[in-house]
Short mmCIF file of C-alpha atoms (C1' of nucleotides) and ligand atoms in Angstrom, two decimals:
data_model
loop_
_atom_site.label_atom_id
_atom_site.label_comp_id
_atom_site.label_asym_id
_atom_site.label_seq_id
_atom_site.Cartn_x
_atom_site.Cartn_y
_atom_site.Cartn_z
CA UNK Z 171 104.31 142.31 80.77
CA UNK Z 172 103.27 141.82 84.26
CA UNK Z 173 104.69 139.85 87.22
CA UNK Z 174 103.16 136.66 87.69
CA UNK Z 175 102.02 136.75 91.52
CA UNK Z 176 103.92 134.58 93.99
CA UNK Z 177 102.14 131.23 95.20
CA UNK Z 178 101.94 130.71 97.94
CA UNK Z 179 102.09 134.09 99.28
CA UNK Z 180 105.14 134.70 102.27
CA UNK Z 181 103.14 134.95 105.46
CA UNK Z 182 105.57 134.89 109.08
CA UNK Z 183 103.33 132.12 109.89
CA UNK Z 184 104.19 130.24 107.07
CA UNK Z 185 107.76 130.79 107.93
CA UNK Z 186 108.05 130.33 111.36
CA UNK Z 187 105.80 127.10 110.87
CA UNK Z 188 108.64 125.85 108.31
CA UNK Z 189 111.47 126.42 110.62
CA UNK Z 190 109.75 125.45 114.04
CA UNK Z 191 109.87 121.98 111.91
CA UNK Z 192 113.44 122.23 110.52
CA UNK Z 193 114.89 122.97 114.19
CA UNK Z 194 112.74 119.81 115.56
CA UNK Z 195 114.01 117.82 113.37
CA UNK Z 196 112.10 115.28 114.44
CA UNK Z 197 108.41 114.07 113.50
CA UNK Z 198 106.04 116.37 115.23
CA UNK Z 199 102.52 116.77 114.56
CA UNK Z 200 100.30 119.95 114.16
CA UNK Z 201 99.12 120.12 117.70
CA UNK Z 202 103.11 119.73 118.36
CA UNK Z 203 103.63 122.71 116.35
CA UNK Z 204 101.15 124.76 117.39
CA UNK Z 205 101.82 124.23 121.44
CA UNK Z 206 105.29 124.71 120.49
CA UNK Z 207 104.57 127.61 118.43
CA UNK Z 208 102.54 129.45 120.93
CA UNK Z 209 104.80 128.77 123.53
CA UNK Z 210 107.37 130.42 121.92
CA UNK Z 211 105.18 133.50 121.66
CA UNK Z 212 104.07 133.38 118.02
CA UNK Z 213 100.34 133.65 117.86
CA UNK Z 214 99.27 131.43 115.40
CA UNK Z 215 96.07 129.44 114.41
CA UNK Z 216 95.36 125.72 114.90
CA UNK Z 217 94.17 126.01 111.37
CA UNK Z 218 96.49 127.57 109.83
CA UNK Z 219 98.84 125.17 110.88
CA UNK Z 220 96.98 122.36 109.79
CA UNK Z 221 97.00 123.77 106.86
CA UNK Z 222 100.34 125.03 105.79
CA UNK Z 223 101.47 121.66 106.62
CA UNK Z 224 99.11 120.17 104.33
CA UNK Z 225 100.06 122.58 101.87
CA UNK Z 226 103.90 121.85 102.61
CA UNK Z 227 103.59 118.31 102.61
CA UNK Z 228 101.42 118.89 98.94
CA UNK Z 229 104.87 120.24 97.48
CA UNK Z 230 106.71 117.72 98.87
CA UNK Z 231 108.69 119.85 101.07
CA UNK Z 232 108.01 117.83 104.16
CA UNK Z 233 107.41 114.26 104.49
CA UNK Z 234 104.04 113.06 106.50
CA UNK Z 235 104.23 109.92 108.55
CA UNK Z 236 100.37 107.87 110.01
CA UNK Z 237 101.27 105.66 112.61
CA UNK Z 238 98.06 103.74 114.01
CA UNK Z 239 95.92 105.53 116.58
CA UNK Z 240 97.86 108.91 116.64
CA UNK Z 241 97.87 112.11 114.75
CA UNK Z 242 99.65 112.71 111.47
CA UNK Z 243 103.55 113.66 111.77
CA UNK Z 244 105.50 115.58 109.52
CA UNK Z 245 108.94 115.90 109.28
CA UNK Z 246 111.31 118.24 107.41
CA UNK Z 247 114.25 116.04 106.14
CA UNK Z 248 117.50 116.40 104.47
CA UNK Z 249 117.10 115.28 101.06
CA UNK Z 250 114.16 115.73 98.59
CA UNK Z 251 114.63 112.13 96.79
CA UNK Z 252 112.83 109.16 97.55
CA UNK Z 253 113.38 106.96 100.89
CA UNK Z 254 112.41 106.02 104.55
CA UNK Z 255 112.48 106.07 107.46
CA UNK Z 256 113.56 104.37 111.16
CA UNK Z 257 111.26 106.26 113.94
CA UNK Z 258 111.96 106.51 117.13
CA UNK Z 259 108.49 105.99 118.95
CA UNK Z 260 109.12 107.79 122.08
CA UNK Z 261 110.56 111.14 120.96
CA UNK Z 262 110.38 111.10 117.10
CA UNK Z 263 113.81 111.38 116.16
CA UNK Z 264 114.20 109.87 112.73
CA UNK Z 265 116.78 108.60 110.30
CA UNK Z 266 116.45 108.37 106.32
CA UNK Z 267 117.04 105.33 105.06
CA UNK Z 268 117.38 104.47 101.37
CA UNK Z 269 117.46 100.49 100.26
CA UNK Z 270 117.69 99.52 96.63
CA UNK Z 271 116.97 96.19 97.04
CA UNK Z 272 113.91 97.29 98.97
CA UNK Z 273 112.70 99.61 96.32
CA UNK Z 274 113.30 97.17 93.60
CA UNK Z 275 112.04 94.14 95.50
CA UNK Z 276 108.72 95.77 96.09
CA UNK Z 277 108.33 96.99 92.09
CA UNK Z 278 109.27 93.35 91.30
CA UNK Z 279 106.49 92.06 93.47
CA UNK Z 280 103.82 94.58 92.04
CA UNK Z 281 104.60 93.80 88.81
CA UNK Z 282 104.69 89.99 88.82
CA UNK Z 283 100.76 89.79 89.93
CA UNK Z 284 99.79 92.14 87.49
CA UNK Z 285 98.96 95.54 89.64
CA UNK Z 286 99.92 98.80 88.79
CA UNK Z 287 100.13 102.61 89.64
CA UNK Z 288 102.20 101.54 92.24
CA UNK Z 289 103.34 103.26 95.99
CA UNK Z 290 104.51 101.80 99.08
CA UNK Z 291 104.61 102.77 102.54
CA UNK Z 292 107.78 101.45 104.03
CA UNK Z 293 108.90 102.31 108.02
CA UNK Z 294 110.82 100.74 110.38
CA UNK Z 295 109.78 101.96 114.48
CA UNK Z 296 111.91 101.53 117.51
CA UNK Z 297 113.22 103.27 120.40
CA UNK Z 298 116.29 105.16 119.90
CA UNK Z 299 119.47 105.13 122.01
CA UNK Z 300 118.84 107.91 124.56
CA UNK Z 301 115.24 107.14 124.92
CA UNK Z 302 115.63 103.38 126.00
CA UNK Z 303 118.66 104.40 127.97
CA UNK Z 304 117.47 107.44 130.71
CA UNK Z 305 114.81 109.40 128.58
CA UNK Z 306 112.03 107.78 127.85
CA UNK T 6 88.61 70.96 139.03
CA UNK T 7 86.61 73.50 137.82
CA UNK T 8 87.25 74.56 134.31
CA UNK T 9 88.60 77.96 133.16
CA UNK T 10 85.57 80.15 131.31
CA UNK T 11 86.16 80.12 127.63
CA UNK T 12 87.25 83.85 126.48
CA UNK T 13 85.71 85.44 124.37
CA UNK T 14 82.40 83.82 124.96
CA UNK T 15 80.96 82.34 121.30
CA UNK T 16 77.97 84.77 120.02
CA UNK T 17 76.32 84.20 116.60
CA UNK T 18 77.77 87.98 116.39
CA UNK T 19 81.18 87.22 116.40
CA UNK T 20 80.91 84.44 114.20
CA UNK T 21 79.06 86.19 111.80
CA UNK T 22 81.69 89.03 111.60
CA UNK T 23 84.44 86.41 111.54
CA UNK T 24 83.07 84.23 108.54
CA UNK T 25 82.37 87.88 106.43
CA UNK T 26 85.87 88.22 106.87
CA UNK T 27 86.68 85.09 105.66
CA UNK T 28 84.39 85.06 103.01
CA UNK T 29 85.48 88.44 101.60
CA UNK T 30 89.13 87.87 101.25
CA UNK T 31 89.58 91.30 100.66
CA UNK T 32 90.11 94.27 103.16
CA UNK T 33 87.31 95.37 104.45
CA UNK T 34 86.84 98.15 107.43
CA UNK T 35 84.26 97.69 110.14
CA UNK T 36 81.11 100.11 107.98
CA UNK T 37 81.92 97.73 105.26
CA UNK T 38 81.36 94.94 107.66
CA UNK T 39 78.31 95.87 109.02
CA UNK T 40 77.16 97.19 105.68
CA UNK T 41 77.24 93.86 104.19
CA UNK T 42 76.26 92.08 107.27
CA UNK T 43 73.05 94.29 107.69
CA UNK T 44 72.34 93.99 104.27
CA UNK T 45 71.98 90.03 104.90
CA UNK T 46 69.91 90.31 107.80
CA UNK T 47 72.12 89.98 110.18
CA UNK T 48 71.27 92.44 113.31
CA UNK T 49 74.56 93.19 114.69
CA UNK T 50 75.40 96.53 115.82
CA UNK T 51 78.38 99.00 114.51
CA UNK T 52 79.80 98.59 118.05
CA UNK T 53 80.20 94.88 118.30
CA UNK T 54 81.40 94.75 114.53
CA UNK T 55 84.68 98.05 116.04
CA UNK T 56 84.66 95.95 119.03
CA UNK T 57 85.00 92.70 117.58
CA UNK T 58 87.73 93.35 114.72
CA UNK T 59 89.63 94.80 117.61
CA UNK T 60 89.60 91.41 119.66
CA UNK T 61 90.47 89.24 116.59
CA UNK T 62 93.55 92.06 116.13
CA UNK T 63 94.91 91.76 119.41
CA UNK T 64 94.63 87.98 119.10
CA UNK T 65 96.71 87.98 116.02
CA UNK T 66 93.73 86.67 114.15
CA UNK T 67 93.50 89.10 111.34
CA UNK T 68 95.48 91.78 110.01
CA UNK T 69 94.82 95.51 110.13
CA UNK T 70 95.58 98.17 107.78
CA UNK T 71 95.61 101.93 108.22
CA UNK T 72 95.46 103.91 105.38
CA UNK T 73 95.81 107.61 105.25
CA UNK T 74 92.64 109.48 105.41
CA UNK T 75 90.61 106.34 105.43
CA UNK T 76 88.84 103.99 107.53
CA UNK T 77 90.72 101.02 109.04
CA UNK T 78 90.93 98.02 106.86
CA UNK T 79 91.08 94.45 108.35
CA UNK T 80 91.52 90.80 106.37
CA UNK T 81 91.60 87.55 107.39
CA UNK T 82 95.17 86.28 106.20
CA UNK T 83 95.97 82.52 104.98
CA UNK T 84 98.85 82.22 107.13
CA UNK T 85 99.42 83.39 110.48
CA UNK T 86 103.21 84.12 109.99
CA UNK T 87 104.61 87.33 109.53
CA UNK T 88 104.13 88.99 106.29
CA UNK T 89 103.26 92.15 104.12
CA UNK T 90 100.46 92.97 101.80
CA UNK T 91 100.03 94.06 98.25
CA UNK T 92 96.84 95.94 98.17
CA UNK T 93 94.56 96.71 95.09
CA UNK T 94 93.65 100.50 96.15
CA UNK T 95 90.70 100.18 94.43
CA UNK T 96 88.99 96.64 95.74
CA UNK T 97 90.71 95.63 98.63
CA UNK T 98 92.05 92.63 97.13
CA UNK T 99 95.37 91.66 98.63
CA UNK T 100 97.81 89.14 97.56
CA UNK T 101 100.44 88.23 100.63
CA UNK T 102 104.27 89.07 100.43
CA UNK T 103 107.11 87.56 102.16
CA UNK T 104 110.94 88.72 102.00
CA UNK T 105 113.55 87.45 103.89
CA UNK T 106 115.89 90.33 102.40
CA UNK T 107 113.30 92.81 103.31
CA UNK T 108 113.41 91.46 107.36
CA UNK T 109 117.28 91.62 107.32
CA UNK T 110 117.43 94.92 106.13
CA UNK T 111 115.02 96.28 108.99
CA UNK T 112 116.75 94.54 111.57
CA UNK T 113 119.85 95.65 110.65
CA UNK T 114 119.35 99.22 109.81
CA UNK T 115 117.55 99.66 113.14
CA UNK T 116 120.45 97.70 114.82
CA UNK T 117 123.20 100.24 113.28
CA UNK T 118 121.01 102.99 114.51
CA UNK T 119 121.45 102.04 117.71
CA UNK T 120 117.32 101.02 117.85
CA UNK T 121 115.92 98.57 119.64
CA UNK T 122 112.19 97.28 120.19
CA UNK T 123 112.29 97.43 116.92
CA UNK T 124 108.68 96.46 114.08
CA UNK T 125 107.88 97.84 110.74
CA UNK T 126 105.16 98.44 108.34
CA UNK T 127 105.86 97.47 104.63
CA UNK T 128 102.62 98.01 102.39
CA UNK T 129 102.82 98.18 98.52
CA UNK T 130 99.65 99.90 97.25
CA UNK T 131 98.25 99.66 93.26
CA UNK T 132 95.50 98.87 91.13
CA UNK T 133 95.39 95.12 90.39
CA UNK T 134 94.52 93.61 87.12
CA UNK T 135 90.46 93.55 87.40
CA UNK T 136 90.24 97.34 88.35
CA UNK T 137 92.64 98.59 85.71
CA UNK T 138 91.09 97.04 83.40
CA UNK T 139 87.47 97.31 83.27
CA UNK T 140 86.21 97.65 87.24
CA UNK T 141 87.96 100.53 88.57
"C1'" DA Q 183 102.50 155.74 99.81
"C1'" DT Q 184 97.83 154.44 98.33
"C1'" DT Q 185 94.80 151.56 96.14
"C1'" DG Q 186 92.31 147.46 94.95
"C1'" DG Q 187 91.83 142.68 93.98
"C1'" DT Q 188 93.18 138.37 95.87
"C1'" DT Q 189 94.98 135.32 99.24
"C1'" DT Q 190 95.58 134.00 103.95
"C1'" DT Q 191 94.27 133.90 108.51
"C1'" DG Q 192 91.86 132.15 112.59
"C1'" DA Q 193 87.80 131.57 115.76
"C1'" DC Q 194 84.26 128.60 115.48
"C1'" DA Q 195 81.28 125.00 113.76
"C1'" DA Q 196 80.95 120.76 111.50
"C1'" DT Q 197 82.50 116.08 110.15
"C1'" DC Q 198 83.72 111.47 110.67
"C1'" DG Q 199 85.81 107.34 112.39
"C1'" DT Q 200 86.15 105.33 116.65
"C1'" DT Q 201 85.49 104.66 121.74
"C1'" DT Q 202 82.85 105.02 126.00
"C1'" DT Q 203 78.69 104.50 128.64
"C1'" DC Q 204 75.39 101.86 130.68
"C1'" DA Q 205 71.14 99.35 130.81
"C1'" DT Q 206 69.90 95.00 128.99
"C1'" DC Q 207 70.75 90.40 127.23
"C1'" DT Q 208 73.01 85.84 127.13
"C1'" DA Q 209 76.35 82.06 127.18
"C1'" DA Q 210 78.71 79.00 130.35
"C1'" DG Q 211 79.05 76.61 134.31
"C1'" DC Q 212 76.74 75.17 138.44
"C1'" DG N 211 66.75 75.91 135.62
"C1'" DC N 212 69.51 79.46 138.15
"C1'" DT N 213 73.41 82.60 138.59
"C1'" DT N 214 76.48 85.80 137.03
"C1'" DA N 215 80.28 87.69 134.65
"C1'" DG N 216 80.94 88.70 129.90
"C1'" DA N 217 78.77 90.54 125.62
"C1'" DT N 218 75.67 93.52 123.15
"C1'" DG N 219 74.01 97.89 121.10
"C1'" DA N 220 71.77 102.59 121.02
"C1'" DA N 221 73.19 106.74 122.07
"C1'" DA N 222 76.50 110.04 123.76
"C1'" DA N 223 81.27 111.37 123.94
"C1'" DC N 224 85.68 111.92 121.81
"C1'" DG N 225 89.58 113.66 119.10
"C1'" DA N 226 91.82 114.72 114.94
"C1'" DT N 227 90.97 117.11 110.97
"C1'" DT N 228 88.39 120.03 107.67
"C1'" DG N 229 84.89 123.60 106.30
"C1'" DT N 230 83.06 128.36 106.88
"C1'" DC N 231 83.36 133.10 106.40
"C1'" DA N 232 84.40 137.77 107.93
"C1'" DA N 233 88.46 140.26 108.91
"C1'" DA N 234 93.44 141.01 108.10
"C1'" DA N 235 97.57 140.79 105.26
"C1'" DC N 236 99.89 140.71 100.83
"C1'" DC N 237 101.54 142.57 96.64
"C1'" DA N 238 101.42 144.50 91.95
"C1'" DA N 239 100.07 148.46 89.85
"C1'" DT N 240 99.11 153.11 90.19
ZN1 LIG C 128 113.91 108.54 121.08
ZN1 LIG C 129 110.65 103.28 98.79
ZN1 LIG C 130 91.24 95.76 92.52
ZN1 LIG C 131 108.17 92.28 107.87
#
DNA sequence: ATTGGTTTTGACAATCGTTTTCATCTAAGC
DNA sequence: GCTTAGATGAAAACGATTGTCAAAACCAAT
């Protein structure tokens, strides 16, 4: 029998994308990446960051965040099950947040008018300590 | 005493975008707007109808939405109090959600995070009854 | 190692929602 | 009515993201 190819295929780019978002730790967004990327020496694509992020976020590796006016952020976090998060606005530091009472409050409220297939986007925004402190 | 100029000045435009609102119930984004508003013979432009939602916005006059990869979605609300949405993917329809239990928990994870200015977005998304059934 | 079929890359163009421009129109106050 | 600052709208500009496609990289099988 043969080997069943491997999808999708190891690329450095792929890789250093991946970790340039694990050691941020923070949400950053493609343009982020990329700047950060090429700073750093790596020459990579605007594309192909774009889309190995997509692709990333597709598998549920990463988590993708839309706040209003700005461009998508992504975000590699800790654990792969279900939760939230509080954003810091300034720098995009981040902290998972997990609520029960949240989660079951909001299936309760879907089901008692009658919708279903149901999601919910749930994120709490502020400005973290060092950033209202000096940072900014 | 002279009086103070009445902001913003009252056009047949804004009126016109402001009733469709009303009358729709639903969430609507500005092309719907002036889709529907066109269609009546109403000769607004696409400007005034982006310019317009973004006045009643800032004025805390109706609510905004902003959905992934879509257009921004705005609805006039029945109350002006703070509250959350549960959104029929499909039509727009929205039914209005309150949770007392939801507020505390925001405030106080943010709080235990050390986060201040703190807001949050809480959306539940689904198919209401209609559109699961026969609509779609 | 070399090959060959497939995937991935990345410079560039295209898309699409939204904002800006700016000349013209108009409501509000005299 | 007259004045004038605010409002309108057609068209251009914008910015994030996606599509295109030829060249480069990958990997399983020789
Ligand atoms: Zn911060
Ligand atoms: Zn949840
Ligand atoms: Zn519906
Ligand atoms: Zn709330």
């Amino acid at each position: 029998m043969t080997l069943q190819p491997l999808y999708p295929r190891a690329t450095w780019q792929r890789t250093a994308i991946m970790s340039a978002l694990e050691n941020a730790g923070t949400f950053m967004s493609a343009q982020d990446l990329y700047e950060r990327l090429r700073s750093e020496g790596a020459r990579v694509g605007l594309t192909t960051v774009y889309r190995t992020l997509q692709s990333l976020n597709d598998r549920g590796e990463i988590d993708v965040l839309h706040v209003a006016g700005k461009e998508a952020a992504y975000r590699r976090c800790g654990t792969p099950v279900h939760h939230h998060h509080l954003v810091c606005r300034s720098c995009g530091r981040a902290e998972e947040l997990e609520s029960a009472a949240v989660e079951e409050w909001a299936r309760e409220s879907a089901q008692s008018h009658g919708f279903t297939a149901v999601t919910h986007t749930v994120e709490i925004y502020g400005l973290c300590g060092a950033c209202a402190s000096g940072g900014d």
